XYZ file of C-alpha atoms in Angstrom:
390
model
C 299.723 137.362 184.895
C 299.231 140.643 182.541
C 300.731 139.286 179.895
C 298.196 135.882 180.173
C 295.384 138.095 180.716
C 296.250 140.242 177.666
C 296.183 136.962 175.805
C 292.734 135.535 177.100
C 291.035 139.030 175.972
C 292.964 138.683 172.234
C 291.620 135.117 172.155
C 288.023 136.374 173.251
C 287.999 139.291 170.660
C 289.097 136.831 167.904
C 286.595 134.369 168.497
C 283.885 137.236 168.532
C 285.198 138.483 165.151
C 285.231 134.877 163.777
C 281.923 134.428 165.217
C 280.687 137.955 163.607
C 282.190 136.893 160.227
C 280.171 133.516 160.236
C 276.829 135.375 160.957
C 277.213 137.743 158.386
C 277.884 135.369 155.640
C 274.723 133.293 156.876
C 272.892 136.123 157.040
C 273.291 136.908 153.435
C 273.011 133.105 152.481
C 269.591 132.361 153.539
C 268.657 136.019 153.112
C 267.549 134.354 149.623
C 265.026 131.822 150.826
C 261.433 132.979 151.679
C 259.209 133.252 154.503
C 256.938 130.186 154.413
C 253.384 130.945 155.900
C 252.127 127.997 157.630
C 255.201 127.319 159.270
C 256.246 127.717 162.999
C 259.674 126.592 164.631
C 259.550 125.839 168.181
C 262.508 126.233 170.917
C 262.191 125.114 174.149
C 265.978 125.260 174.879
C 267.852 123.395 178.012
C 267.399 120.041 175.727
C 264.296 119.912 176.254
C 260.763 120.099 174.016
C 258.248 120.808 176.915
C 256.266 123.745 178.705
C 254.132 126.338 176.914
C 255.612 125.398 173.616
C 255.227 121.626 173.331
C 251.300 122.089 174.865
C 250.827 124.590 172.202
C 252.803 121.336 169.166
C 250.255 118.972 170.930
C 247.357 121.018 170.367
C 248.074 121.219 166.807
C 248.786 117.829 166.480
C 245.945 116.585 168.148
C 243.372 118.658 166.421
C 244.557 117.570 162.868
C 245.365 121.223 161.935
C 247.459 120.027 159.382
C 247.979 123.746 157.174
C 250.978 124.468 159.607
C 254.686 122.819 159.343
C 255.804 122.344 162.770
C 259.767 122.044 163.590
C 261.426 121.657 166.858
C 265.148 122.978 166.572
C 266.873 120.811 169.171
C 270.438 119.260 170.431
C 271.771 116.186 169.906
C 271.134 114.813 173.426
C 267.147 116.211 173.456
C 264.787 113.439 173.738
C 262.498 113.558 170.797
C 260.298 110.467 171.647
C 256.784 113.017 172.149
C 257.046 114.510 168.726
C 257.071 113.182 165.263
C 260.070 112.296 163.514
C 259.728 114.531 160.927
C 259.379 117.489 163.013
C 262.792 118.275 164.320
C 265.870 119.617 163.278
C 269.201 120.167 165.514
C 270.781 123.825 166.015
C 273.715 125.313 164.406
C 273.399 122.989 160.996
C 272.235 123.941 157.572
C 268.653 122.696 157.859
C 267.979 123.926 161.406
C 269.265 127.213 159.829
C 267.146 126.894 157.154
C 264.101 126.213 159.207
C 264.861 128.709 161.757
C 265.090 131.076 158.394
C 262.304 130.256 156.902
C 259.411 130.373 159.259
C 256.523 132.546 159.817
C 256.339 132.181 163.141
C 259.092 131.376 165.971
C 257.586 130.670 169.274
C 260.154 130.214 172.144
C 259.716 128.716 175.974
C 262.862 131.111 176.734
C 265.279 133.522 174.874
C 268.426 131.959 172.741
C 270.619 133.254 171.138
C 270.729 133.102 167.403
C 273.572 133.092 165.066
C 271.023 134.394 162.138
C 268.979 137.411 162.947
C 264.983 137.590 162.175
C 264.030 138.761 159.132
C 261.349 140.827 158.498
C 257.550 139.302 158.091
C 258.734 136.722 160.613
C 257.105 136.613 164.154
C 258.484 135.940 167.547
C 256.346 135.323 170.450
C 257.746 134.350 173.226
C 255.513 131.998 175.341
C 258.429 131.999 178.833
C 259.032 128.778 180.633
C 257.921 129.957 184.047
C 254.653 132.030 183.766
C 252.898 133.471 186.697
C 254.388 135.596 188.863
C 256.595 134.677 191.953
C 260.221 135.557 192.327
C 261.678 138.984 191.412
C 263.777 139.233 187.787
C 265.509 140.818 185.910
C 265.552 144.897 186.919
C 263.424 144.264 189.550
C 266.233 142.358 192.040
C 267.825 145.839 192.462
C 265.248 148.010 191.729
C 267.186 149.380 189.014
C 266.579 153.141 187.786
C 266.827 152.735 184.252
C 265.186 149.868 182.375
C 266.475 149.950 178.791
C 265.054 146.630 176.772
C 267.259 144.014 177.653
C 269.078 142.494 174.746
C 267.058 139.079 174.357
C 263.688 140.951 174.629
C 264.373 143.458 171.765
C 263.273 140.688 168.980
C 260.471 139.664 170.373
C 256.817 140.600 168.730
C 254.576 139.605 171.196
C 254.704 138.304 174.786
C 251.814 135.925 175.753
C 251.219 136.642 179.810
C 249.111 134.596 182.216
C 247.391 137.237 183.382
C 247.481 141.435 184.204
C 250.178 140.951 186.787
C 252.166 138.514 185.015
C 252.547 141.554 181.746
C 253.511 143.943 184.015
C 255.897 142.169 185.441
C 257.712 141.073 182.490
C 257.455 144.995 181.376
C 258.816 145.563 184.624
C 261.780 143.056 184.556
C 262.961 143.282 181.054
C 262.145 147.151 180.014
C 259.448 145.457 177.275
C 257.342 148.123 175.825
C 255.965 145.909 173.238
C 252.849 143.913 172.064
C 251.312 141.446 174.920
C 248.675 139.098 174.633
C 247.061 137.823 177.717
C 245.983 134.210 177.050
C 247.029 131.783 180.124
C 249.661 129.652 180.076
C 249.541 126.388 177.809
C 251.751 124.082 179.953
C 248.330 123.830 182.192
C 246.903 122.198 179.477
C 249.410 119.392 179.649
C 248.833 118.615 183.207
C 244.957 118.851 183.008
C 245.255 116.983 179.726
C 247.416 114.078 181.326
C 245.291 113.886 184.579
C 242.399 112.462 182.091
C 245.074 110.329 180.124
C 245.469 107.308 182.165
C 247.793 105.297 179.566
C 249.763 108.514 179.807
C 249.876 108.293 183.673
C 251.339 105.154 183.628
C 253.669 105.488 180.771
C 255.295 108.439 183.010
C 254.928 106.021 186.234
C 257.060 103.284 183.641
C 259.522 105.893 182.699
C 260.217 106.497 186.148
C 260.486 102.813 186.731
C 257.566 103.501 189.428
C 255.961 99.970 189.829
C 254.322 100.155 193.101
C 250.666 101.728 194.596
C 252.424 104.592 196.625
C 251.463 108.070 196.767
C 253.949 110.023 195.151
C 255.139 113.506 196.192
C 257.065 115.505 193.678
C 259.828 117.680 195.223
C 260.675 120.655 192.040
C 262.656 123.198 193.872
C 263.759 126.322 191.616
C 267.839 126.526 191.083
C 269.912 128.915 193.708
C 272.812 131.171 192.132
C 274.468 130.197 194.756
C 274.981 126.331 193.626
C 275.203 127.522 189.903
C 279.521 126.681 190.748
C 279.210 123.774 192.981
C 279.855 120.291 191.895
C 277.058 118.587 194.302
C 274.293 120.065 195.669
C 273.166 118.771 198.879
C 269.335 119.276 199.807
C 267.748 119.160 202.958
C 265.211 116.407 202.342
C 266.848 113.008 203.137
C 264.322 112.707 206.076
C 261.784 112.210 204.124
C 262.845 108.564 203.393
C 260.918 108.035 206.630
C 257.215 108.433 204.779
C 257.349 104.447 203.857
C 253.621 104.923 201.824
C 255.120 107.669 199.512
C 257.726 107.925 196.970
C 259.847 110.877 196.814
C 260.342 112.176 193.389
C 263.213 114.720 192.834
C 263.765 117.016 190.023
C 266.158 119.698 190.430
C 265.937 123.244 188.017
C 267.636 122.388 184.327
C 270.482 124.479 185.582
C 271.364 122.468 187.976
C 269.684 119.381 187.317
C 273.099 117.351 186.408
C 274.657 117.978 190.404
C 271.919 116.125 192.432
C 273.738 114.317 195.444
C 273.463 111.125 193.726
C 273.388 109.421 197.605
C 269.791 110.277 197.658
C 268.488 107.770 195.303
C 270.351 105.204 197.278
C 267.624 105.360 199.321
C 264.411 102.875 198.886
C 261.554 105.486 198.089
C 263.579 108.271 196.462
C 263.564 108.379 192.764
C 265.484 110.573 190.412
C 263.122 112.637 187.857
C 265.982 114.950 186.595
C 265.907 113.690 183.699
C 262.144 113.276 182.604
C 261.859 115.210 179.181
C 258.805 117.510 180.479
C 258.005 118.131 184.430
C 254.080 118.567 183.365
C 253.856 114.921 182.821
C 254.970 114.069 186.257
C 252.174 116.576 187.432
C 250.120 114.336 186.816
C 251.230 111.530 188.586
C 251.729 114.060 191.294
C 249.749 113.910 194.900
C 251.357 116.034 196.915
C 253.730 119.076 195.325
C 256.913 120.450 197.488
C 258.630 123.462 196.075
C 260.109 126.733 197.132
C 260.630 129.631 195.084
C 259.256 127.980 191.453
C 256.908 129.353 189.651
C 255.773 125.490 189.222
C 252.702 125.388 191.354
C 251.171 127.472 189.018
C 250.624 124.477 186.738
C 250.066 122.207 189.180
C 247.061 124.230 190.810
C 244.425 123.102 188.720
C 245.093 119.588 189.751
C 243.294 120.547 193.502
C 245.711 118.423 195.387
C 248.373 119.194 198.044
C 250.979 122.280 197.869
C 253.876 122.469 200.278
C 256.189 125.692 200.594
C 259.631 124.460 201.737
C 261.836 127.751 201.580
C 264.387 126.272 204.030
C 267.125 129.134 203.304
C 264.620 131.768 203.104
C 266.580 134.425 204.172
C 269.839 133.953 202.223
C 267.295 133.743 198.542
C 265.883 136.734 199.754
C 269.046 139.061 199.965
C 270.231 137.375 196.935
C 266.929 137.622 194.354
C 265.196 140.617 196.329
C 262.175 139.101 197.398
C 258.648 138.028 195.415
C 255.967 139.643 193.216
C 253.487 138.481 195.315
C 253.397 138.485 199.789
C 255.126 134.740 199.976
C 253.885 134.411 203.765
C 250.595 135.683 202.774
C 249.492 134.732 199.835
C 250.375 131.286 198.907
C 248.316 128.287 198.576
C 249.286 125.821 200.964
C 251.473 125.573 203.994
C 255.021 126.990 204.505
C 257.872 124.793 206.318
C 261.564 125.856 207.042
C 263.304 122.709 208.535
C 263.165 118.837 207.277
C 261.238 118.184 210.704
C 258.470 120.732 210.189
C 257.914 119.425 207.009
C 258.125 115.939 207.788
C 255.345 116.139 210.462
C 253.276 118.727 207.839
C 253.230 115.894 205.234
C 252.216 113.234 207.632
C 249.017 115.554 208.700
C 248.018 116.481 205.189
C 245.007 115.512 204.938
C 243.913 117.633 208.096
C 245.963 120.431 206.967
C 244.870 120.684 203.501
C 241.403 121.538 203.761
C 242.443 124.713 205.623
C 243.909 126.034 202.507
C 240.683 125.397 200.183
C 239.516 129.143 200.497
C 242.940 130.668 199.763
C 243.935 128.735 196.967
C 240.720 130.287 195.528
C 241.495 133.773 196.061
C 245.232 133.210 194.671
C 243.467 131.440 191.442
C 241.504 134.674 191.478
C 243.995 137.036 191.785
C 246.908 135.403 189.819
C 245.782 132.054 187.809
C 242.586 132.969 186.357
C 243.001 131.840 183.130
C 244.018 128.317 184.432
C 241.504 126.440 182.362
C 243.184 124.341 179.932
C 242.245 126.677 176.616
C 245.457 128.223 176.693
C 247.026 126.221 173.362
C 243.612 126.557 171.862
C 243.434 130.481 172.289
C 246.974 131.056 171.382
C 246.366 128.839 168.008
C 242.706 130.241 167.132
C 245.241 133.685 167.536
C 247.570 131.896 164.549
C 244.539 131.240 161.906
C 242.595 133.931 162.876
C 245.749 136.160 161.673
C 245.964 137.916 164.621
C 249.975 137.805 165.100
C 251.347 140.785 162.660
């Protein structure tokens, strides 16, 4: 078993030298080609193009501000229907290299890993795919001592917060000392954008091969890191095939997105929206909202329709992640259920229940979503031509 091991750790170091070797020699190849000014790359990661990134694309887009280049870098398997065709370019080959190289700015939904380093003049700012603050991260799950930067923060230039709590969180989580810019998050743009977009509405309803006048109730639950090694996850939620007027649309965290119980959607009024390219769209369509530990609510909020808390293993996340940044039994905007029963009987009473909920989903807007106005892409862009990134 020594002797195997021995070999596994010789393999690993040889791939990291090979790996080291490659990245050194790109490095000095498109060390030679210069910063272009009016372009920005976007990364969303997870194959996707969606969140903060693709609201800020669509704002350009939409507002004809045609001085900057926009390229997604993207896999093979991303769906690339909701951008133009000219604006993408896949990882790891010559011409997303070259792109990735090239660009003024790089703005990122999450931190990846690059096999070419930034050069200097170029600006990251990373816009994070789960703003607003809910669950604990990073050094904050153990209350760790020391925060040193973590590795994926130490290239970034700027950090763009939702609000006061949400920067010093992120300083809090990742040792960040650096530049922050407080200007909402863009993926609420998206979903107030889409609520006015009625041709959009039903273009998601088509894509979800939704052809009927139901409600529909959108169950996003965060991932556990728990399931993470499982083959099939198995959610508590099968008894809500007994609401007959609403369908039940489930979309599981990226992570874990590809182990759904696939039983579920053998039932009539459950429907499978893993796979939908950007969960702001189905916002939209949304009438009700079940999730747990997400941070997705916080887009949805604006909406002003039904939020439902279903934590059902509580306790277990708890010990695991180390609790919230904000009181979870306190503070949140809408009821809190534990079993399938209790929130069963919660969703059949929803329209008596909601009401109760009016005043403190304003104080939580307040005191966490403020900026939750749909101005986000065009603050972050008026940012771009006004020069302010350096």
């Amino acid at each position: 078993i020594l002797s195997q091991l021995v070999l596994v750790k010789r393999g690993e170091n040889m791939k990291l030298k090979i790996k080291n070797i490659i990245s050194f020699f790109l490095n000095k190849l498109f060390a030679i080609f210069p910063i272009v000014p009016n372009k920005i790359v976007f990364e969303s990661g997870r194959d996707l193009i969606d969140g903060n990134a693709k609201a800020i694309y669509n704002y350009i887009k939409k507002n004809d501000i045609n001085n900057y280049r926009t390229i997604w870098l993207v896999t093979k398997s991303t769906d690339v229907s909701d951008i133009d065709t000219n604006d993408y370019a896949y990882y790891k080959t010559l011409k997303g290299l070259y792109h990735l190289s090239t660009a003024k700015y790089l703005l990122k939904n999450q931190s990846i890993g690059e096999i070419i380093t930034k050069k200097k003049g170029q600006i990251y700012i990373q816009l994070f795919h789960g703003n607003g603050v809910m669950k604990k991260q990073g050094y904050d799950v153990n209350e760790a001592i020391e925060r040193p930067v973590v590795s994926h923060a130490k290239e970034w230039d700027y950090y763009i917060a939702n609000d006061e709590n949400d920067e010093k969180t992120i300083r809090s989580a990742t040792g960040y000392n650096g530049k922050i810019e407080i200007l909402g998050m863009a993926a609420v743009d998206t979903v107030i954008n889409n609520c006015k977009d009625e041709q959009k509405k039903q273009n998601v309803l088509k894509h979800l091969n939704i052809n009927n006048s139901k409600k529909n109730i959108l169950y996003a639950p965060t991932f556990r890191d728990y399931d993470l090694d499982k083959n099939i996850i198995n959610i508590p939620i099968k008894e809500l095939s007994k609401l007959k007027d609403y369908n039940i649309i489930i979309r599981l965290h990226p992570l874990v997105r590809t182990k759904v119980d696939k039983s579920l959607f053998n039932l009539d009024n459950f429907i499978n929206g893993c796979n939908y390219p950007d969960v702001s769209d189905i916002l939209a369509i949304t009438d009700i909202l079940i999730t747990d530990y997400s941070s997705v609510f916080y887009e949805y909020m604006p909406k002003n329709s039904p939020i439902i808390f279903y934590p059902y293993d509580y306790d277990k996340y708890v010990a695991l992640r180390g609790g919230f940044y904000v009181d979870y039994k306190k503070e949140l905007p809408g009821p809190i259920c534990y079993t399938e029963k209790e929130l069963l009987n919660v969703i059949k009473k929803i329209d008596e229940i909601y009401p109760q909920y009016i005043e403190k989903r304003r104080k939580f807007n307040k005191k966490y979503n403020n900026l939750s106005d749909g101005k986000a892409s065009e603050r972050l862009v008026n940012n771009l031509i006004n020069n302010k990134f350096k």
